[in-house]
Tab-separated table of C-alpha atoms in Angstrom:
chain	number	residue	atom	x	y	z
A	1	MET	CA	47.851	-26.044	52.245
A	2	THR	CA	50.212	-29.028	51.890
A	3	GLU	CA	47.419	-31.533	52.588
A	4	THR	CA	45.406	-30.074	49.724
A	5	ALA	CA	48.305	-30.329	47.298
A	6	SER	CA	49.073	-33.868	48.447
A	7	ALA	CA	45.434	-34.945	48.114
A	8	ASN	CA	45.245	-33.395	44.656
A	9	GLY	CA	48.376	-35.263	43.574
A	10	VAL	CA	47.095	-38.594	44.896
A	11	ASN	CA	43.753	-37.998	43.166
A	12	ALA	CA	45.466	-37.341	39.830
A	13	LEU	CA	47.670	-40.414	40.258
A	14	MET	CA	44.726	-42.700	41.071
A	15	ARG	CA	42.757	-41.389	38.103
A	16	SER	CA	45.702	-42.113	35.796
A	17	VAL	CA	46.201	-45.610	37.202
A	18	GLY	CA	42.472	-46.327	36.965
A	19	THR	CA	42.223	-45.125	33.385
A	20	SER	CA	45.260	-47.157	32.308
A	21	THR	CA	44.046	-50.296	34.071
A	22	ALA	CA	40.521	-49.995	32.685
A	23	SER	CA	41.835	-49.503	29.149
A	24	ALA	CA	44.062	-52.581	29.442
A	25	VAL	CA	41.262	-54.769	30.836
A	26	MET	CA	38.781	-53.682	28.163
A	27	ALA	CA	41.346	-54.180	25.394
A	28	ALA	CA	42.140	-57.685	26.690
A	29	ILE	CA	38.452	-58.616	26.736
A	30	LEU	CA	37.838	-57.278	23.238
A	31	ALA	CA	41.022	-58.874	21.872
A	32	ASN	CA	39.988	-62.294	23.171
A	33	MET	CA	36.450	-62.115	21.821
A	34	THR	CA	36.892	-61.538	18.091
A	35	MET	CA	35.602	-62.917	14.817
A	36	SER	CA	37.125	-63.043	11.342
A	37	PRO	CA	34.639	-61.910	8.687
A	38	GLY	CA	37.456	-61.717	6.142
A	39	ALA	CA	41.127	-60.921	6.355
A	40	SER	CA	40.682	-58.775	9.484
A	41	ARG	CA	39.547	-59.624	13.003
A	42	ILE	CA	36.930	-57.514	14.767
A	43	PRO	CA	35.446	-57.737	18.277
A	44	THR	CA	32.160	-59.590	18.640
A	45	GLU	CA	28.970	-58.170	20.077
A	46	HIS	CA	29.417	-60.501	23.045
A	47	GLY	CA	32.839	-58.944	23.680
A	48	PHE	CA	31.318	-55.487	23.877
A	49	ARG	CA	28.587	-56.729	26.189
A	50	MET	CA	31.210	-58.252	28.469
A	51	THR	CA	33.069	-54.936	28.641
A	52	TYR	CA	29.803	-53.254	29.680
A	53	VAL	CA	29.289	-55.874	32.387
A	54	VAL	CA	32.823	-55.333	33.685
A	55	ALA	CA	32.273	-51.555	33.670
A	56	ILE	CA	28.989	-51.884	35.576
A	57	LEU	CA	30.617	-54.157	38.166
A	58	ALA	CA	33.517	-51.727	38.586
A	59	ALA	CA	31.077	-48.838	39.041
A	60	ALA	CA	29.127	-50.834	41.652
A	61	VAL	CA	32.325	-51.612	43.584
A	62	GLY	CA	33.285	-47.936	43.425
A	63	LEU	CA	29.863	-46.928	44.736
A	64	LEU	CA	30.097	-49.381	47.634
A	65	LEU	CA	33.574	-48.125	48.495
A	66	ALA	CA	32.354	-44.526	48.390
A	67	LEU	CA	29.451	-45.359	50.699
A	68	ALA	CA	31.873	-46.996	53.144
A	69	ILE	CA	33.786	-43.733	53.660
A	70	PRO	CA	32.845	-42.295	57.073
A	71	ARG	CA	31.305	-38.860	57.033
A	72	ILE	CA	32.973	-36.210	59.160
A	73	ARG	CA	31.276	-32.889	59.640
A	74	ALA	CA	33.591	-29.917	59.541
A	75	VAL	CA	33.325	-27.427	62.370
A	76	ALA	CA	33.968	-23.804	61.467
A	77	PRO	CA	36.634	-21.984	63.500
A	78	GLY	CA	35.044	-20.431	66.580
A	79	ASP	CA	32.006	-22.710	66.491
A	80	THR	CA	31.512	-25.445	69.004
A	81	ALA	CA	30.726	-29.024	68.170
A	82	PRO	CA	27.018	-29.933	68.457
A	83	GLU	CA	27.638	-32.184	71.494
A	84	SER	CA	29.505	-29.523	73.455
A	85	ALA	CA	26.973	-26.843	72.454
A	86	SER	CA	24.098	-28.821	73.963
A	87	ALA	CA	26.181	-29.589	77.055
A	88	SER	CA	27.033	-25.912	77.582
A	89	ALA	CA	23.385	-24.917	77.024
A	90	SER	CA	22.221	-27.349	79.741
A	91	THR	CA	24.959	-26.066	82.062
A	92	LYS	CA	23.846	-22.458	81.501
A	93	SER	CA	20.173	-23.322	82.079
A	94	SER	CA	20.979	-25.203	85.294
A	95	ALA	CA	23.117	-22.248	86.446
A	96	ALA	CA	20.265	-19.853	85.709
A	97	VAL	CA	17.834	-22.004	87.699
A	98	GLY	CA	20.222	-22.006	90.663
A	99	ASN	CA	20.352	-18.141	90.789
């Protein structure tokens, strides 16, 4: 139960850090790419396109990191692992042949 609570806490922390970092990066990009049509300054279309490019690159990196996570199959309590199940089946068949 403690591993679940710990994992949930780390997940929430990483989501908060990611959201804050992404907001700061996007704001910095938009703040540096502005135009002045009058008394105010507004972001340019190029600034918005750059934020989309950064978002796509971040999503691609996240996808690659997710694909790099090794897959571990969970074994239900009382079940045997697939390797040991095939080994025990061959042992039983060889024992039956010997009788």
